[in-house]
Coordinates of C-alpha atoms in Angstrom, one line a residue:
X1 CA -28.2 -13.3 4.9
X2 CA -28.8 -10.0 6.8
X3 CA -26.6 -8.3 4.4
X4 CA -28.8 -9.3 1.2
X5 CA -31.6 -7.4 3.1
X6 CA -28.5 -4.5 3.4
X7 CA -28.4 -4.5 0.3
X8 CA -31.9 -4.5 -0.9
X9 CA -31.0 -7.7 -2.8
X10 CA -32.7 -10.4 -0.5
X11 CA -36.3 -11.2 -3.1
X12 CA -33.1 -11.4 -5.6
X13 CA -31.4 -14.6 -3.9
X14 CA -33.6 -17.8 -4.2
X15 CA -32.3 -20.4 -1.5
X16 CA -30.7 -23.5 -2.5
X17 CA -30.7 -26.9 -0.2
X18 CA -27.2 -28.4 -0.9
X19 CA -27.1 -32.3 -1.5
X20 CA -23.9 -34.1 -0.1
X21 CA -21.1 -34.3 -2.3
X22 CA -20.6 -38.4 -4.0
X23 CA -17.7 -39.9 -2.8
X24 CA -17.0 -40.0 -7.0
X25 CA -17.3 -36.2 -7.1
X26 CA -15.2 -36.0 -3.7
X27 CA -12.2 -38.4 -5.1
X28 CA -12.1 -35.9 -7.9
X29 CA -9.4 -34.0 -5.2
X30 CA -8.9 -36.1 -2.1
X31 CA -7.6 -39.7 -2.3
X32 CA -10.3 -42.9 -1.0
X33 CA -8.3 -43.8 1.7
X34 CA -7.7 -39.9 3.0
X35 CA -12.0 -39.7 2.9
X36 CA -12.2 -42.6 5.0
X37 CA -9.7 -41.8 7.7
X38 CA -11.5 -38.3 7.9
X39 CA -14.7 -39.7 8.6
X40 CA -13.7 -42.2 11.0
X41 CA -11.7 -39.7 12.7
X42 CA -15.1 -37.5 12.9
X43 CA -17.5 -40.5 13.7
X44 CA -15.2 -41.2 17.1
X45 CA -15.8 -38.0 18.1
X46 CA -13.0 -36.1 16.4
X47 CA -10.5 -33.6 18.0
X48 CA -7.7 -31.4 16.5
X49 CA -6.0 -32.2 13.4
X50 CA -3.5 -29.4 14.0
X51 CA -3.7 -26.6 16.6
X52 CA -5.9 -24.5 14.6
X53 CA -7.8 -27.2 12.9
X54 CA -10.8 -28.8 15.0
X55 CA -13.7 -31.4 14.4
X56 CA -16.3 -33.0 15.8
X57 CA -18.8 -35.9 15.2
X58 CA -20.6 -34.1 12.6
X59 CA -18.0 -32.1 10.5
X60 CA -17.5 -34.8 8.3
X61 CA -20.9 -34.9 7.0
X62 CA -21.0 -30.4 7.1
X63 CA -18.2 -30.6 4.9
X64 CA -19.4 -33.3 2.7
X65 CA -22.6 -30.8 2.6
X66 CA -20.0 -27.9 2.2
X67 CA -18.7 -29.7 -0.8
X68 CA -22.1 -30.3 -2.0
X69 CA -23.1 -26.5 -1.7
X70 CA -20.5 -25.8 -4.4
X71 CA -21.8 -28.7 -6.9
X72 CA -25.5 -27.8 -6.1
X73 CA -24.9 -23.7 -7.1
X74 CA -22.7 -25.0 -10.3
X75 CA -25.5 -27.0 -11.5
X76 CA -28.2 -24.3 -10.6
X77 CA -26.1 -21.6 -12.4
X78 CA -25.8 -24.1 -15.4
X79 CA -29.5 -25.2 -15.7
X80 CA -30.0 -21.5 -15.6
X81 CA -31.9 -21.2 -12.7
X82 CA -30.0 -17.9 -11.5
X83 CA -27.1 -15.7 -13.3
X84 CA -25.2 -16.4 -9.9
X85 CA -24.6 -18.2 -7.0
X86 CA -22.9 -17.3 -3.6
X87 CA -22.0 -20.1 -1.3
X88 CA -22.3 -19.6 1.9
X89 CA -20.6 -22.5 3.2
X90 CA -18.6 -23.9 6.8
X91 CA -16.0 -25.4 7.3
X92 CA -14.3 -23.7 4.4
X93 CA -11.9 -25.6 1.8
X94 CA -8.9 -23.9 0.3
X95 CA -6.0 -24.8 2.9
X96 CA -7.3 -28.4 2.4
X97 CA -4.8 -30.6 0.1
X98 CA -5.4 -33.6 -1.4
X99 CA -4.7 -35.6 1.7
X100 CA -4.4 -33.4 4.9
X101 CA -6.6 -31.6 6.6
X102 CA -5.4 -27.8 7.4
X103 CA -5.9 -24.4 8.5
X104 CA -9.5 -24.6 9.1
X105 CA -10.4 -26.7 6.0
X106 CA -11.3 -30.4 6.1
X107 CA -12.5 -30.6 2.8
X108 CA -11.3 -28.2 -0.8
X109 CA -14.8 -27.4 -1.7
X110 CA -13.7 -25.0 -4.4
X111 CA -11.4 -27.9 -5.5
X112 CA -14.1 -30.5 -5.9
X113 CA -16.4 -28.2 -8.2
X114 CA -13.2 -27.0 -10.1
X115 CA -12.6 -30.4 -10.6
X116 CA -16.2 -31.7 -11.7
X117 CA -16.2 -28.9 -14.0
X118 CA -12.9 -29.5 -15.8
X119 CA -14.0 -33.9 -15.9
X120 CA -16.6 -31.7 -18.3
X121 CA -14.8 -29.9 -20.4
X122 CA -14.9 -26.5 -18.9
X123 CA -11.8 -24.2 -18.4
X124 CA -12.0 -23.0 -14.6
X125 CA -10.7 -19.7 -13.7
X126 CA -10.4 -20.0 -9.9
X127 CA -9.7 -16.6 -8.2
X128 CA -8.3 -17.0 -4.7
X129 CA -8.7 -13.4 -3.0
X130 CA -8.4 -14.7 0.7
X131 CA -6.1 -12.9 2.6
X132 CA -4.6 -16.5 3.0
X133 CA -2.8 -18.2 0.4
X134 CA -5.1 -21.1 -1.2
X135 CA -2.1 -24.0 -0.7
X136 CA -4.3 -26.8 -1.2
X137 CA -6.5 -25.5 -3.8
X138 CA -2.7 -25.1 -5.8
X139 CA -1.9 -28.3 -4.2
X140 CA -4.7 -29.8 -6.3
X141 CA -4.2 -28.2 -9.6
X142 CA -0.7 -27.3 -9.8
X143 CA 0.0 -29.5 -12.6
X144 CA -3.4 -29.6 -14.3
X145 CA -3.9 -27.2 -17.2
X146 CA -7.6 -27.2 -17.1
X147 CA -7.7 -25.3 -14.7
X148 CA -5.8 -21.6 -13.7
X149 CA -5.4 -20.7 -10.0
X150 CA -4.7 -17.0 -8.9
X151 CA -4.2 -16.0 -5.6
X152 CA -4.0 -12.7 -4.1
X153 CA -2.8 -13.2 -0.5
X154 CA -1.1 -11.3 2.1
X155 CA 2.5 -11.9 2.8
X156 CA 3.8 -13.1 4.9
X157 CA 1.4 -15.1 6.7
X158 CA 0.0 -18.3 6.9
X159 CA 0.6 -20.9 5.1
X160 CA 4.1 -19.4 4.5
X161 CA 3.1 -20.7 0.6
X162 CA 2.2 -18.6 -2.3
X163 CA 5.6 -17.7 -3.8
X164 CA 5.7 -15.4 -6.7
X165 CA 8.1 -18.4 -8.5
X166 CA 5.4 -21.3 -8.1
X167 CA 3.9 -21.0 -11.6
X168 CA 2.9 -24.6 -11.9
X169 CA 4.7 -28.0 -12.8
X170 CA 5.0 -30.0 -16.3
X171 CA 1.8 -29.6 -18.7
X172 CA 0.3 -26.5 -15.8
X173 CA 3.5 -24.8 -16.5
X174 CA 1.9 -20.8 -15.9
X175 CA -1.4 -21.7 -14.8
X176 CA -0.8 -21.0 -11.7
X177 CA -0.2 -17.3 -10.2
X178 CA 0.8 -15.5 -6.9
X179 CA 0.6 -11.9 -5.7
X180 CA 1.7 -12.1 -2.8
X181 CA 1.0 -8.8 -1.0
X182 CA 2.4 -6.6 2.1
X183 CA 0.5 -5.9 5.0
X184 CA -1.8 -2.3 4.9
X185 CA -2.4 -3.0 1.1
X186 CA -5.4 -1.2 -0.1
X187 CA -8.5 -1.8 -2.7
X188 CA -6.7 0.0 -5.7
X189 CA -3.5 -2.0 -5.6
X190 CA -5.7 -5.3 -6.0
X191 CA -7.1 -3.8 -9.0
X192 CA -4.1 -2.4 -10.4
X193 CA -3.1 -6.4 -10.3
X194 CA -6.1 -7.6 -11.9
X195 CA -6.0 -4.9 -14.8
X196 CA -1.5 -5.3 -14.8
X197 CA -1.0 -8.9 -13.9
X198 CA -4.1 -10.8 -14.1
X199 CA -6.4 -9.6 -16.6
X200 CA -3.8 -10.9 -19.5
X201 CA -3.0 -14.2 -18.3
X202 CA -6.9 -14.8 -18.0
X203 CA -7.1 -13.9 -21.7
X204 CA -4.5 -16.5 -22.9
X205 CA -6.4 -18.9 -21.0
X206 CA -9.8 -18.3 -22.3
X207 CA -11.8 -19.5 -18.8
X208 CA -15.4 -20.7 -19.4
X209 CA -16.3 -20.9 -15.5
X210 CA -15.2 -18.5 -12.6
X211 CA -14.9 -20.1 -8.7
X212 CA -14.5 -17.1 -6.4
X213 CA -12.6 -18.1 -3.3
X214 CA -14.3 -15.3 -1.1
X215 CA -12.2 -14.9 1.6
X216 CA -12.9 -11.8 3.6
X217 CA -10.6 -11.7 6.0
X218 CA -8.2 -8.9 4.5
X219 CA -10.9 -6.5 5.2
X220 CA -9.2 -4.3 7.6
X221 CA -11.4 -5.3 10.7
X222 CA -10.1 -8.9 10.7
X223 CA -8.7 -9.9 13.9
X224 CA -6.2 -12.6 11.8
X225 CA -4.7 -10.6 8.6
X226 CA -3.3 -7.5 8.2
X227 CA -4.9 -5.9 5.2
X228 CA -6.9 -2.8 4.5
X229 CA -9.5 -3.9 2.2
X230 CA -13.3 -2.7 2.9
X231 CA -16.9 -3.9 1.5
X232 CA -16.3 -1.3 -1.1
X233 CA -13.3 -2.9 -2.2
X234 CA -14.7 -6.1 -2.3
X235 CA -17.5 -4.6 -4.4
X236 CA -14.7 -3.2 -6.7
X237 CA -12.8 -6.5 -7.3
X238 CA -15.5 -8.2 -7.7
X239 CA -17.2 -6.0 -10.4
X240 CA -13.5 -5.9 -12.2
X241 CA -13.3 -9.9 -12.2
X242 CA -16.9 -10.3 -13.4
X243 CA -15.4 -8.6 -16.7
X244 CA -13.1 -11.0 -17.2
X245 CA -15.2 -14.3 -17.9
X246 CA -18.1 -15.0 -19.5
X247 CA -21.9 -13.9 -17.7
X248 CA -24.0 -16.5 -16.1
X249 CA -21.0 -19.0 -15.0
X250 CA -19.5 -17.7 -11.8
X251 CA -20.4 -19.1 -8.4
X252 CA -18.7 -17.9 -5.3
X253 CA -17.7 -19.6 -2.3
X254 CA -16.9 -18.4 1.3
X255 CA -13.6 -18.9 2.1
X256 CA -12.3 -16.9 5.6
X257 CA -14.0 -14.0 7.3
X258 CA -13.6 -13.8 11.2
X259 CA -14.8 -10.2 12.2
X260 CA -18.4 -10.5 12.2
X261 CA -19.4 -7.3 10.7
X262 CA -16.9 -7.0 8.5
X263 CA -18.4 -10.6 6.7
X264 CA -22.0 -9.3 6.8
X265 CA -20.8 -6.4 4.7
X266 CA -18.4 -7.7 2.5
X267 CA -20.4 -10.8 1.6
X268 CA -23.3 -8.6 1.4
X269 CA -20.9 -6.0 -1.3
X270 CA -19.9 -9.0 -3.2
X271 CA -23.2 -10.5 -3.7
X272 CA -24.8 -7.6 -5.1
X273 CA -22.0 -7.0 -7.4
X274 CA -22.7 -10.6 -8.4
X275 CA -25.8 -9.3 -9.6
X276 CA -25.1 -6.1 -11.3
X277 CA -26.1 -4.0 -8.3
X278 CA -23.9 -1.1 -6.8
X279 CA -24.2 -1.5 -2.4
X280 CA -20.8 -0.4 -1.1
X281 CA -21.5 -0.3 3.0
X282 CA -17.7 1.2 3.5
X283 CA -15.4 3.6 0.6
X284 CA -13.2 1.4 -1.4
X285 CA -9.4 2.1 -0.3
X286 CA -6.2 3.5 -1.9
X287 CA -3.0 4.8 -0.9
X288 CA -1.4 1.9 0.7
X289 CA 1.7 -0.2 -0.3
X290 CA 1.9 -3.1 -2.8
X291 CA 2.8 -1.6 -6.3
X292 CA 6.3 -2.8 -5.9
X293 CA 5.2 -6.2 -6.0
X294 CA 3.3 -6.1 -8.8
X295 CA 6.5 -4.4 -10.5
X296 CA 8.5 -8.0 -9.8
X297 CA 5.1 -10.5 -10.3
X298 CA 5.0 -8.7 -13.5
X299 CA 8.7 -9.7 -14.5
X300 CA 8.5 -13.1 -13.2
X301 CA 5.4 -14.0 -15.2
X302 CA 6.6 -12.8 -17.9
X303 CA 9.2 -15.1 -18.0
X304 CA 6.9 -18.2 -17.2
X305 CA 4.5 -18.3 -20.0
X306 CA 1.8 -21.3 -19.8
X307 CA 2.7 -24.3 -21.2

């Protein structure tokens, strides 16, 4: 929130109380039985799931909230009540799979709203620019063809998934896509990607909704990742994506971000580029590796069309 001031955008953002998530909306993505172990596991007063992936008595209900955030900003954006919505959410979702709890992520709030949004006819575009591969969000959808995951992710790194090859099973044959990235990659090779790789596979599909997963932990502050990305990058890709679906149905949703300053920022870039305004805290990037990559993702999806 101190960045929207930043960025002189802060009388521009209207605040929005998230309601919790309905155990309908939630079973959208993760399994009844999955839900309720979760919860009980949280109401005895939790403890680790894996070693990086803690809860306690109340994270259930944040990330049934979390979830909520995402469904709340989706039907905001759609009653019209703002071009845009940013969701500035914890714990965050897209490691989470249908049934396991992972890397942070209890619940796939990106998932859920993708999900409600397809039950209505919609064609979600979810863009995955975490430095972390989104495993559960193409977990979820990996054989759905409602709905077309793309992931721009360092690797290697955690989850170890994210695969050039995994392009979807059966009838989501090609709606899924990887570009999976080397360490010190800089802003103009992500949009070399989008303009190369991404911007024609989004065509075919003909998206009527975006999901941002804003991850900002490849900016090049972040104590986890590797990357080289700044605010202005962010800014860049984000203005670049925007072009690519149709105005007034994106909504963006925090993913990872674990240098302090670098979130402010970055969040802070992205959100005014949500709303048309240029605030770039940092110079976008260039220079670094990554091209190479999109040489091979470019022959590989070429050979995968969607189904």
């Amino acid at each position: 929130m101190r960045g929207t001031h930043d960025a002189s955008i802060a009388d521009a953002v209207v605040p929005l109380e998230p309601r919790p998530a309905s155990a309908e909306e939630l079973e959208r993505v993760h399994p009844p039985d999955y839900l309720a172990a979760l919860e009980r596991f949280c109401a005895d007063g939790g403890g680790f799931v894996d070693p990086d992936t803690g809860a306690c008595r109340d994270s259930f209900d944040a990330a049934v909230l979390a979830a909520g955030a995402v469904l709340t900003a989706i039907d905001g954006v759609s009653r019209g009540e703002g071009e845009t919505a940013f969701c500035a959410v914890r714990p965050p979702g897209h490691h989470a799979t249908v049934d396991q709890a992972m890397g942070f992520c209890l619940l796939n709030n990106i998932a859920i709203g993708a999900a409600t949004l397809a039950a209505r006819g919609e064609r979600v575009l979810v863009l995955d620019y975490d430095a972390h591969h989104g495993n559960g969000t193409q977990d979820v959808f990996y054989d759905d063809p409602r709905v077309l995951y793309v992931s721009l992710h360092q690797s290697p790194l955690y989850p170890g998934t994210g695969r050039m090859e995994e392009r979807g099973l059966g009838i989501g044959h090609g709606t899924t896509c990887n570009v999976p990235l080397p360490p010190h990659c800089t802003g103009d090779v992500y949009l070399r990607a989008i303009d190369r790789l991404i911007a024609p596979v989004v065509t075919d599909f003909r998206p009527t909704w975006l999901l941002l997963s804003a991850g900002f932990d490849a900016h090049r502050l972040d104590p986890l990742t590797d990357l080289a990305l700044t605010s202005g990058d962010y800014a860049a890709i984000t203005k670049r994506v925007l072009e690519l679906v149709p105005a007034g149905r994106t909504v963006a949703v925090l993913e990872g971000g674990y240098d302090l300053d670098a979130l402010q920022w970055s969040a802070a870039a992205t959100m005014a580029a949500l709303l048309g305004v240029e605030h770039a805290p940092e110079r976008p990037t260039s220079g670094g590796p990554g091209d190479h990559v999109l040489d091979v993702a470019e022959r590989i999806w070429s050979e995968v069309p969607m189904a």
